[in-house]
XYZ file of C-alpha atoms in Angstrom:
668
model
C 21.028 19.628 26.477
C 17.382 18.759 26.092
C 14.770 19.997 23.648
C 11.137 19.349 24.434
C 8.453 18.884 21.805
C 5.042 17.240 21.632
C 5.979 14.993 18.709
C 9.108 13.534 17.138
C 9.425 12.187 13.627
C 12.191 9.755 12.687
C 12.717 8.857 9.046
C 15.487 8.296 6.451
C 16.905 11.593 5.281
C 18.517 9.894 2.319
C 14.977 9.310 1.108
C 13.532 12.471 2.489
C 14.616 16.057 2.894
C 17.968 16.835 4.528
C 17.886 19.249 2.827
C 15.197 18.870 0.182
C 17.391 19.736 -2.779
C 19.918 17.055 -1.803
C 17.152 14.507 -1.473
C 15.806 15.476 -4.870
C 19.235 14.941 -6.399
C 19.181 11.412 -5.015
C 15.845 10.767 -6.668
C 13.627 10.939 -3.596
C 11.151 13.428 -2.244
C 9.010 13.743 0.860
C 5.223 13.883 1.030
C 2.540 14.765 2.202
C 0.229 16.512 4.046
C -0.801 19.624 5.916
C -1.239 19.277 9.656
C -3.072 21.469 12.100
C -0.603 20.664 14.853
C 3.080 21.450 15.220
C 5.678 18.704 15.221
C 9.335 18.175 15.913
C 10.767 16.202 13.037
C 13.794 13.992 13.540
C 14.855 12.875 10.087
C 17.407 10.087 10.132
C 19.219 8.238 7.348
C 20.925 4.827 7.093
C 23.429 3.533 7.738
C 24.914 6.178 10.052
C 21.490 7.346 11.241
C 22.490 10.932 10.422
C 19.470 13.050 11.211
C 17.925 16.448 10.885
C 16.033 17.899 13.827
C 13.442 20.347 12.511
C 11.610 22.895 14.622
C 7.808 22.872 14.839
C 6.121 23.600 11.533
C 2.797 22.904 9.873
C 3.898 21.506 6.530
C 5.322 18.023 6.724
C 3.800 15.358 8.945
C 4.899 12.281 7.048
C 8.015 11.308 5.140
C 7.129 9.075 2.233
C 9.553 7.572 -0.248
C 8.827 8.698 -3.803
C 10.918 7.922 -6.862
C 10.914 11.181 -8.810
C 11.490 9.458 -12.130
C 8.475 7.225 -11.647
C 6.553 10.243 -10.379
C 7.414 12.267 -13.468
C 6.354 9.383 -15.699
C 3.095 8.946 -13.846
C 1.979 12.521 -14.339
C 3.072 12.817 -17.969
C 2.341 9.347 -19.360
C 0.986 9.877 -22.897
C -1.649 7.185 -22.374
C -3.335 9.292 -19.719
C -5.022 11.713 -22.078
C -7.303 13.170 -19.408
C -4.263 14.373 -17.406
C -4.334 12.127 -14.324
C -8.073 11.658 -13.969
C -7.758 7.892 -14.037
C -4.301 7.597 -12.482
C -5.353 6.548 -9.024
C -3.211 7.938 -6.244
C -0.798 10.108 -8.202
C -3.492 12.717 -8.735
C -4.291 12.704 -5.027
C -0.604 13.025 -4.161
C -0.079 15.945 -6.521
C -3.216 17.683 -5.290
C -2.301 17.242 -1.638
C 1.159 18.678 -2.232
C 0.505 21.470 -4.689
C -3.275 21.940 -4.993
C -2.762 21.993 -8.757
C -3.819 19.556 -11.487
C -1.482 16.669 -12.281
C 0.715 18.207 -14.967
C 4.427 18.154 -15.642
C 4.805 21.511 -13.892
C 3.556 19.952 -10.652
C 6.942 18.372 -9.992
C 8.718 21.726 -9.939
C 5.922 23.253 -7.877
C 6.109 20.417 -5.361
C 9.862 20.758 -4.984
C 9.556 24.529 -4.556
C 6.960 24.152 -1.801
C 9.076 21.601 0.070
C 12.230 23.702 -0.222
C 10.337 26.715 1.095
C 9.036 24.692 4.043
C 12.551 23.517 4.872
C 13.990 27.037 4.698
C 11.322 28.390 7.041
C 12.018 25.685 9.624
C 15.105 25.896 11.810
C 16.870 22.621 11.112
C 20.086 21.085 12.388
C 21.787 18.777 9.913
C 24.073 15.913 10.815
C 22.347 14.703 13.974
C 23.069 11.053 14.701
C 20.238 9.515 16.736
C 21.837 6.501 18.315
C 19.461 5.595 21.116
C 15.733 5.830 21.792
C 14.380 5.058 25.243
C 11.055 5.419 27.022
C 10.435 7.198 30.308
C 7.427 6.996 32.613
C 6.438 9.948 34.767
C 3.370 11.441 36.390
C 2.696 13.255 33.106
C 2.625 9.953 31.250
C 4.902 8.056 28.905
C 7.475 9.920 26.815
C 10.347 9.036 24.498
C 13.882 10.391 24.632
C 16.095 10.479 21.529
C 19.814 10.825 22.224
C 22.175 12.181 19.557
C 25.917 11.737 19.119
C 26.656 14.771 21.294
C 24.618 13.513 24.212
C 21.750 15.884 23.518
C 18.265 14.629 24.294
C 15.037 15.312 22.429
C 11.888 14.437 24.346
C 8.433 13.861 22.923
C 5.189 12.191 23.888
C 4.503 10.842 20.398
C 7.251 9.323 18.245
C 6.674 8.646 14.549
C 9.220 6.195 13.154
C 9.607 5.923 9.381
C 13.188 4.698 9.039
C 12.346 2.219 6.293
C 14.083 -1.128 5.805
C 17.809 -0.878 5.152
C 19.471 -3.478 7.396
C 20.343 -6.436 5.117
C 18.576 -9.700 5.867
C 21.336 -12.229 6.533
C 20.994 -15.990 6.951
C 23.870 -17.707 8.722
C 25.138 -20.919 7.126
C 28.499 -22.544 6.505
C 30.312 -20.306 4.040
C 28.033 -17.293 4.439
C 31.145 -15.183 5.017
C 32.148 -15.798 1.392
C 28.980 -14.223 0.035
C 28.756 -10.660 -1.304
C 25.843 -8.492 -0.185
C 23.332 -6.820 -2.476
C 24.023 -3.558 -0.676
C 27.731 -3.549 -1.618
C 28.062 -5.230 -5.030
C 29.120 -3.409 -8.166
C 26.343 -2.016 -10.328
C 28.517 -2.094 -13.460
C 27.467 -5.101 -15.604
C 30.960 -5.252 -17.141
C 32.375 -6.323 -13.779
C 30.523 -9.626 -14.233
C 31.708 -10.304 -17.772
C 32.040 -14.040 -18.491
C 31.509 -14.910 -14.825
C 29.279 -17.591 -13.365
C 27.104 -15.993 -10.691
C 24.949 -17.588 -8.005
C 22.275 -15.325 -6.505
C 20.686 -16.257 -3.182
C 17.071 -15.100 -3.235
C 14.222 -14.787 -5.729
C 12.617 -11.494 -4.813
C 12.662 -8.257 -6.762
C 16.148 -7.304 -5.568
C 17.486 -10.684 -6.706
C 15.826 -10.472 -10.099
C 16.877 -6.836 -10.532
C 20.460 -7.959 -10.017
C 20.039 -10.837 -12.451
C 18.385 -8.536 -14.990
C 21.358 -6.179 -14.807
C 24.104 -8.772 -15.359
C 22.322 -11.312 -17.532
C 23.787 -9.805 -20.702
C 27.417 -10.067 -19.568
C 27.606 -13.002 -17.135
C 28.257 -16.472 -18.533
C 25.458 -17.973 -16.470
C 23.221 -16.867 -13.605
C 21.620 -19.281 -11.155
C 19.176 -18.278 -8.432
C 18.481 -20.224 -5.241
C 15.920 -19.802 -2.467
C 13.670 -21.925 -0.287
C 10.479 -21.040 -2.175
C 9.594 -20.920 -5.877
C 9.111 -17.700 -7.813
C 5.885 -15.818 -7.116
C 4.715 -13.573 -9.937
C 3.060 -10.311 -8.937
C 0.361 -10.553 -11.609
C -0.680 -13.913 -10.179
C -0.576 -13.061 -6.477
C -1.780 -9.427 -6.810
C 1.064 -8.496 -4.453
C 3.384 -5.822 -5.806
C 6.234 -7.092 -3.648
C 6.465 -10.266 -5.719
C 8.319 -10.508 -9.016
C 7.256 -7.839 -11.495
C 7.188 -8.644 -15.201
C 9.763 -5.939 -15.931
C 12.416 -7.972 -14.070
C 11.658 -11.542 -15.183
C 13.869 -11.871 -18.266
C 15.823 -14.634 -16.546
C 12.723 -16.839 -16.590
C 12.815 -16.715 -20.394
C 16.509 -17.557 -20.578
C 15.859 -20.422 -18.150
C 12.776 -21.936 -19.758
C 13.459 -21.117 -23.417
C 17.251 -21.232 -23.736
C 18.557 -23.245 -20.742
C 21.196 -20.585 -20.161
C 20.289 -19.742 -16.581
C 18.300 -21.461 -13.869
C 16.198 -21.418 -10.711
C 16.669 -23.877 -7.846
C 14.844 -24.408 -4.529
C 16.762 -25.293 -1.345
C 16.867 -24.086 2.249
C 19.923 -21.958 2.915
C 20.458 -23.675 6.259
C 21.055 -26.951 4.414
C 23.708 -25.743 1.971
C 27.392 -24.869 2.180
C 29.333 -22.394 0.080
C 32.871 -23.766 -0.193
C 35.894 -22.011 -1.648
C 38.556 -23.888 -3.597
C 41.563 -22.558 -5.478
C 41.929 -24.817 -8.484
C 45.362 -25.005 -10.168
C 45.583 -25.757 -13.920
C 41.815 -25.517 -14.280
C 40.164 -23.103 -16.670
C 37.974 -20.817 -14.631
C 34.397 -20.223 -15.646
C 35.249 -16.561 -15.990
C 37.581 -17.253 -18.904
C 40.935 -17.035 -17.024
C 43.957 -18.671 -18.578
C 45.194 -22.088 -17.538
C 47.824 -22.208 -14.846
C 46.380 -19.187 -13.026
C 44.884 -19.783 -9.609
C 41.263 -18.672 -9.523
C 38.858 -18.573 -6.603
C 36.034 -20.977 -7.196
C 32.908 -21.255 -5.058
C 31.046 -24.545 -4.904
C 27.558 -25.059 -3.610
C 27.425 -28.204 -1.489
C 24.756 -30.015 0.459
C 25.463 -29.921 4.167
C 24.816 -33.638 4.605
C 27.923 -34.484 2.546
C 30.237 -32.237 4.573
C 32.308 -34.321 6.980
C 32.451 -31.624 9.666
C 28.879 -30.385 9.377
C 29.175 -28.317 12.570
C 32.311 -26.543 11.378
C 31.646 -22.981 10.242
C 34.809 -22.988 8.111
C 34.095 -24.103 4.556
C 37.688 -23.921 3.294
C 39.736 -26.993 2.630
C 36.895 -29.198 1.418
C 37.907 -32.310 -0.447
C 36.767 -33.514 -3.833
C 34.784 -36.272 -2.115
C 32.765 -33.723 -0.165
C 31.460 -31.939 -3.256
C 27.844 -32.763 -4.000
C 28.707 -33.496 -7.625
C 30.860 -36.375 -6.440
C 27.835 -38.085 -4.852
C 25.188 -36.997 -7.375
C 26.617 -36.985 -10.865
C 23.754 -34.892 -12.243
C 23.647 -32.452 -9.334
C 22.240 -29.279 -10.961
C 24.747 -26.914 -9.323
C 27.845 -29.061 -9.589
C 29.866 -26.475 -11.530
C 31.740 -23.765 -9.621
C 30.805 -20.094 -9.438
C 32.951 -16.998 -9.610
C 30.670 -14.983 -7.335
C 27.874 -15.640 -4.877
C 25.572 -12.693 -4.139
C 23.090 -12.433 -1.277
C 19.801 -10.756 -2.241
C 17.530 -11.715 0.656
C 15.916 -8.344 1.256
C 16.113 -6.030 4.245
C 14.814 -5.761 7.782
C 13.836 -3.067 10.253
C 16.624 -1.615 12.403
C 15.717 -2.518 15.979
C 19.191 -1.641 17.325
C 18.454 2.046 17.923
C 15.773 1.216 20.495
C 16.340 0.641 24.165
C 14.477 -2.357 25.592
C 11.983 0.035 27.172
C 11.030 1.549 23.797
C 11.544 -1.225 21.263
C 8.443 -2.498 19.443
C 8.228 -6.297 19.248
C 9.094 -8.280 16.147
C 6.106 -9.031 13.963
C 4.722 -12.538 13.814
C 4.880 -12.550 10.019
C 7.628 -11.558 7.555
C 10.049 -13.755 9.542
C 10.199 -11.102 12.247
C 11.833 -8.567 9.927
C 9.218 -5.902 10.708
C 7.997 -4.307 13.948
C 4.686 -5.502 15.316
C 2.057 -2.753 15.289
C -1.629 -2.396 16.078
C -4.333 -1.899 13.468
C -3.739 1.868 13.739
C 0.070 1.450 13.416
C 0.957 2.103 17.027
C 3.682 -0.186 18.292
C 2.445 -3.104 20.352
C 3.469 -2.549 23.982
C 4.877 0.880 23.015
C 2.020 3.404 23.275
C 2.758 6.704 21.598
C 5.255 5.173 19.162
C 3.877 4.899 15.630
C 5.543 3.136 12.704
C 5.020 4.622 9.239
C 6.088 3.857 5.694
C 7.623 0.593 4.536
C 8.348 -0.500 8.099
C 4.615 -0.625 8.878
C 4.004 -3.359 6.306
C 3.466 -6.071 8.935
C -0.256 -5.188 9.104
C -0.806 -6.161 5.471
C 2.277 -8.220 4.636
C 1.755 -10.022 1.323
C -1.896 -8.911 1.435
C -1.896 -5.326 0.151
C 0.397 -2.443 -0.819
C 1.269 -1.038 2.617
C 4.995 -1.585 2.075
C 5.151 0.667 -0.973
C 4.691 4.363 -1.724
C 1.323 3.996 -3.428
C 0.025 2.216 -0.335
C 1.660 3.622 2.765
C 0.927 7.221 1.860
C -2.678 6.415 2.797
C -1.811 4.610 6.033
C 0.412 7.556 7.022
C -2.504 9.902 6.456
C -4.705 7.606 8.537
C -2.220 7.792 11.431
C -2.306 11.577 11.174
C -6.096 11.480 11.520
C -5.850 9.169 14.523
C -3.480 11.621 16.211
C -5.665 14.583 15.272
C -8.542 13.025 17.178
C -6.474 11.705 20.074
C -4.508 14.888 20.736
C -6.769 17.651 19.438
C -10.276 16.210 19.510
C -10.740 16.593 15.748
C -13.035 13.917 14.348
C -12.065 11.895 11.294
C -12.996 13.969 8.202
C -16.436 13.074 6.884
C -19.092 14.276 4.472
C -22.717 14.653 5.496
C -25.105 13.501 2.779
C -28.780 13.089 2.205
C -29.567 9.380 2.035
C -31.020 9.972 -1.439
C -27.547 11.069 -2.578
C -25.767 8.042 -1.105
C -26.056 5.925 -4.244
C -24.442 8.502 -6.502
C -21.737 9.226 -3.922
C -20.784 5.554 -3.668
C -20.633 5.267 -7.462
C -18.314 8.257 -7.535
C -16.052 6.777 -4.866
C -15.721 3.282 -6.349
C -14.724 4.707 -9.722
C -12.373 7.470 -8.539
C -11.109 6.886 -4.985
C -7.445 5.920 -4.822
C -7.051 4.927 -1.151
C -9.402 1.906 -1.101
C -8.174 0.926 -4.574
C -4.470 0.883 -3.703
C -4.867 -0.409 -0.130
C -7.501 -2.979 -1.019
C -8.959 -4.957 1.894
C -7.044 -2.755 4.365
C -8.532 0.724 3.895
C -12.202 1.328 3.152
C -15.022 3.829 3.474
C -17.444 3.699 6.409
C -20.991 4.993 5.826
C -22.852 5.853 9.027
C -26.595 5.563 8.442
C -28.696 8.144 10.299
C -32.171 7.886 8.839
C -32.770 10.568 6.232
C -29.090 11.478 6.347
C -25.793 9.633 6.469
C -22.211 10.483 7.251
C -19.533 9.309 4.828
C -16.155 8.602 6.482
C -13.420 8.022 3.901
C -10.359 5.751 4.112
C -10.696 4.251 7.563
C -8.422 1.420 8.728
C -10.624 -1.663 8.411
C -8.715 -3.817 10.894
C -9.398 -1.139 13.516
C -13.163 -1.294 12.975
C -13.886 -2.496 16.564
C -12.239 0.740 17.794
C -13.990 2.905 15.185
C -15.674 5.287 17.627
C -12.615 5.861 19.812
C -10.279 6.395 16.842
C -12.520 8.457 14.574
C -14.737 10.386 16.968
C -17.896 9.242 15.154
C -20.682 7.193 16.724
C -22.712 4.390 15.161
C -26.480 4.911 15.437
C -29.214 2.282 15.684
C -29.510 2.410 11.886
C -26.117 0.712 11.562
C -23.426 1.353 8.998
C -22.041 0.157 5.666
C -18.384 -0.533 4.881
C -17.148 -0.165 1.302
C -14.125 -2.335 0.482
C -12.237 -3.185 -2.698
C -11.531 -6.929 -2.923
C -10.056 -9.539 -5.220
C -11.748 -12.872 -5.695
C -10.480 -15.691 -3.473
C -10.657 -18.515 -6.004
C -7.417 -19.720 -7.590
C -7.751 -19.446 -11.357
C -5.705 -19.103 -14.515
C -5.408 -15.324 -14.542
C -4.771 -15.261 -18.292
C -7.080 -18.115 -19.251
C -10.600 -18.117 -20.591
C -13.331 -17.461 -18.090
C -11.076 -15.401 -15.839
C -13.567 -12.523 -15.720
C -17.152 -12.498 -14.475
C -19.544 -10.296 -16.452
C -22.923 -11.496 -15.147
C -24.063 -9.142 -12.389
C -26.223 -11.903 -10.879
C -22.968 -13.772 -10.156
C -21.013 -10.766 -8.962
C -19.859 -12.676 -5.885
C -17.772 -14.818 -8.258
C -15.784 -11.812 -9.499
C -12.048 -12.508 -9.610
C -10.582 -9.087 -10.305
C -10.664 -6.088 -7.980
C -14.260 -5.044 -7.362
C -16.282 -3.162 -4.708
C -17.900 -5.107 -1.874
C -20.320 -3.531 0.614
C -20.821 -4.923 4.141
C -23.821 -3.888 6.237
C -23.661 -4.124 10.052
C -26.176 -3.088 12.679
C -23.398 -2.632 15.254
C -19.626 -2.501 15.481
C -17.931 -5.922 15.447
C -15.967 -6.986 18.504
C -12.245 -7.688 18.558
C -12.987 -11.398 18.907
C -15.219 -11.300 15.834
C -12.410 -9.636 13.909
C -9.978 -12.363 14.949
C -12.447 -15.145 14.126
C -13.529 -13.763 10.739
C -13.586 -16.264 7.845
C -10.225 -17.015 6.274
C -9.376 -14.491 3.581
C -12.147 -12.081 4.576
C -11.155 -8.503 5.455
C -14.130 -8.165 7.835
C -16.383 -10.405 9.968
C -19.642 -11.792 8.601
C -22.101 -8.917 8.109
C -25.878 -8.744 8.299
C -25.932 -8.233 4.531
C -23.282 -8.164 1.800
C -23.272 -6.948 -1.787
C -20.664 -7.548 -4.506
C -20.544 -5.201 -7.491
C -19.522 -7.229 -10.524
C -15.978 -6.581 -11.712
C -15.586 -4.133 -14.578
C -12.922 -4.240 -17.294
C -12.547 -0.440 -17.211
C -12.896 -0.207 -13.405
C -15.767 2.223 -13.962
C -18.859 1.009 -12.151
C -21.483 3.095 -13.937
C -23.600 0.527 -15.787
C -27.316 1.236 -15.126
C -28.298 -2.443 -15.184
C -25.103 -4.220 -14.103
C -23.950 -1.840 -11.374
C -26.429 0.861 -10.400
C -29.694 -1.065 -10.160
C -28.316 -3.917 -7.958
C -26.517 -1.423 -5.727
C -29.680 0.629 -5.270
C -31.622 -2.480 -4.261
C -28.985 -3.326 -1.651
C -28.973 0.192 -0.222
C -32.771 0.226 -0.047
C -32.607 -3.006 1.940
C -30.116 -1.434 4.368
C -31.867 1.911 4.865
C -35.402 0.489 4.526
C -36.609 3.242 2.209
C -37.181 3.890 -1.478
C -34.119 5.550 -3.009
C -35.515 6.089 -6.488
C -35.725 9.541 -8.056
C -39.179 10.858 -9.014
C -40.665 13.522 -11.259
C -42.779 16.219 -9.633
C -46.033 14.637 -10.879
C -45.127 11.314 -9.290
C -44.279 13.004 -6.000
C -47.596 14.863 -6.093
C -49.499 11.619 -6.670
C -47.558 9.882 -3.901
C -48.236 12.731 -1.480
C -51.974 12.332 -2.077
C -52.081 8.535 -1.873
C -49.440 7.680 0.740
C -49.058 8.687 4.349
C -45.298 9.002 3.884
C -44.019 9.917 0.397
C -40.634 8.589 -0.787
C -37.589 10.269 0.722
C -36.648 11.857 -2.600
C -40.054 13.580 -2.711
C -39.783 14.704 0.904
C -36.483 16.448 0.235
C -37.318 17.641 -3.262
C -40.935 18.135 -4.254
C -42.203 18.948 -0.774
C -39.456 21.587 -0.581
C -40.693 23.044 -3.881
C -38.002 21.366 -5.945
C -38.141 18.816 -8.748
C -38.707 18.180 -12.468
C -41.950 18.229 -14.421
C -42.659 15.002 -16.253
C -42.176 15.152 -20.037
C -44.570 12.645 -21.648
C -42.783 12.673 -25.003
C -39.393 12.085 -23.411
C -40.782 9.342 -21.165
C -42.226 7.502 -24.177
C -38.868 7.804 -25.934
C -37.164 6.267 -22.887
C -39.520 3.283 -22.922
C -38.910 2.763 -26.646
C -35.118 3.075 -26.715
C -34.049 1.803 -23.302
C -32.183 3.566 -20.512
C -29.956 6.455 -21.645
C -26.421 6.804 -20.350
C -26.253 9.370 -17.525
C -25.156 12.808 -18.674
C -23.215 14.872 -16.171
C -24.434 18.158 -17.660
C -28.087 17.294 -16.813
C -29.421 20.081 -14.629
C -32.366 18.057 -13.302
C -31.532 18.580 -9.658
C -29.719 21.863 -9.865
C -32.082 23.424 -7.289
C -31.047 21.168 -4.461
C -31.572 21.897 -0.805
C -28.957 24.557 0.126
C -28.289 22.687 3.357
C -26.150 20.256 1.348
C -22.930 20.950 -0.568
C -23.340 22.352 -4.072
C -21.169 19.638 -5.610
C -23.884 17.056 -4.886
C -26.160 18.584 -7.529
C -24.396 17.140 -10.596
C -23.926 13.804 -8.833
C -27.662 13.530 -8.215
C -28.512 14.713 -11.718
C -26.368 12.025 -13.303
C -28.667 9.379 -11.885
C -32.063 11.048 -12.000
C -32.741 10.237 -15.646
C -31.261 6.753 -15.497
C -32.966 5.225 -12.478
C -36.531 6.428 -12.745
C -37.517 4.392 -15.793
C -40.406 2.404 -14.352
C -42.675 5.327 -13.505
């Protein structure tokens, strides 16, 4: 049996929709967005790879993991008094799913929409996709998915979003005695009065420690690297403050501890001690399994994989009397994370292992197509190799934007639809950028990976949102937009590169003349007169998201992440844009435009598009004198100064232009 379809989608049903109501009960929901092309969806779940094959539909094109409890909190948090106006990302997700404001009712609406989409599609539950292979023919490359009944599903484009669920295992002497994070008890009472050794210091390790710290007698954690705190590294995959209680009990009470050692150099040995009181509080005379951590160099048969039968002389505490882990443990738990499941791929279809993340992830291109596997795209957590330890691509608030970017790549490749863009008058560019840097969620969450590209075209410009920055050399072929001789600007959100005390004095930069010294997340604009080459991308300065530009502008960091200060943010940005477009971007009253038209061969662009088209504001002498006396007023969004804009441009640009008209034209 063989079913043909243009696309296949492979993702964990346990974290998706097989069916939707079952997924919701498990605390997960799919997202997001509407496609103009039909897809075959193959939804597969670990560990049995049980799948759902869904017939072509136009609703779901990406399966994104979303914790419903966190989602509900995000849209109803009492601190967010303006609904979700300042909750970056969640508002976009709600809007893209339900087209309704971010309220508590959105969750029910979202679930209803997804259930309706599932009911309308003809789905087959319980499909086990066990093998994926590639086939070359005169029509091109295709992929064949084989289920447990021998049925084949063929597609030219395969989207893989199976997540990371295969446990990361390190082989060492005694590794067979270790319990896995994926199988341990979640009941803290099962660890009562026990000494526990946890291998690993990531979030899964600290979550385990956090759960049992109140009942276990002691908890030690061991890994090859020290703890990395997320608020120091700006990487959400590092230890979050909500899970770091063990650090307090270690540093303040000496109850628990952290140790660094390579797992390949240790041994976990089991001994049954008679007439010895176990650390778990067992009575004397009762044999109790005890696990000792030993250094491999003291083991007589270092090549032997069997760690049983070790002698007292082989224990590290015998050689080093103050060895920190000389006491036995009742349990040893492995919490080393997870890896991508490569086993379902035939050699002809398997993406290579990534060069980073210890090869746990598949290697993909800058547009998330598997290297050496054209037509196979990796989405979700598994695509994190492109921004591993650099951004949020391994997490829901990050990969929902990369998944949408892949959709746009496929829209252009398969249907000729250009990357969505907004055509603006160059005089409106300043206000549009200010709106984006203060509200856009994609560049904010996927900092240094996703950014906005502004194509300069003289009196007009084209604003392309949320493009994949590492794919900038292939911008034209991926987006369908061309770069003119005027060049283009890239808007990126960046952290500072200097190592500082993130809670110490002087951690923030407030002087706009030193904006390039900003440490916290802030907008950076790069101006290029042409697209960079692939070699220039590879040879870019260390830590830079892009190659060296013709001009660069940092907007000074802002405590409220609202870049609307007339002097600190707007004025410097306007000067930079004027340098790039080589024209005056100020706003003018009608009288000033009239004077300029009489005295200059070419009036300012604002006058050309406003006054010379019979639009503009009359100058108010009394108001102007008040402005000089009191300083620049804060922009008011209800100002109707440019309400009569050129109808050739969208109506929503009128309030954006008005908000700056009164604040930037103070020197006339």
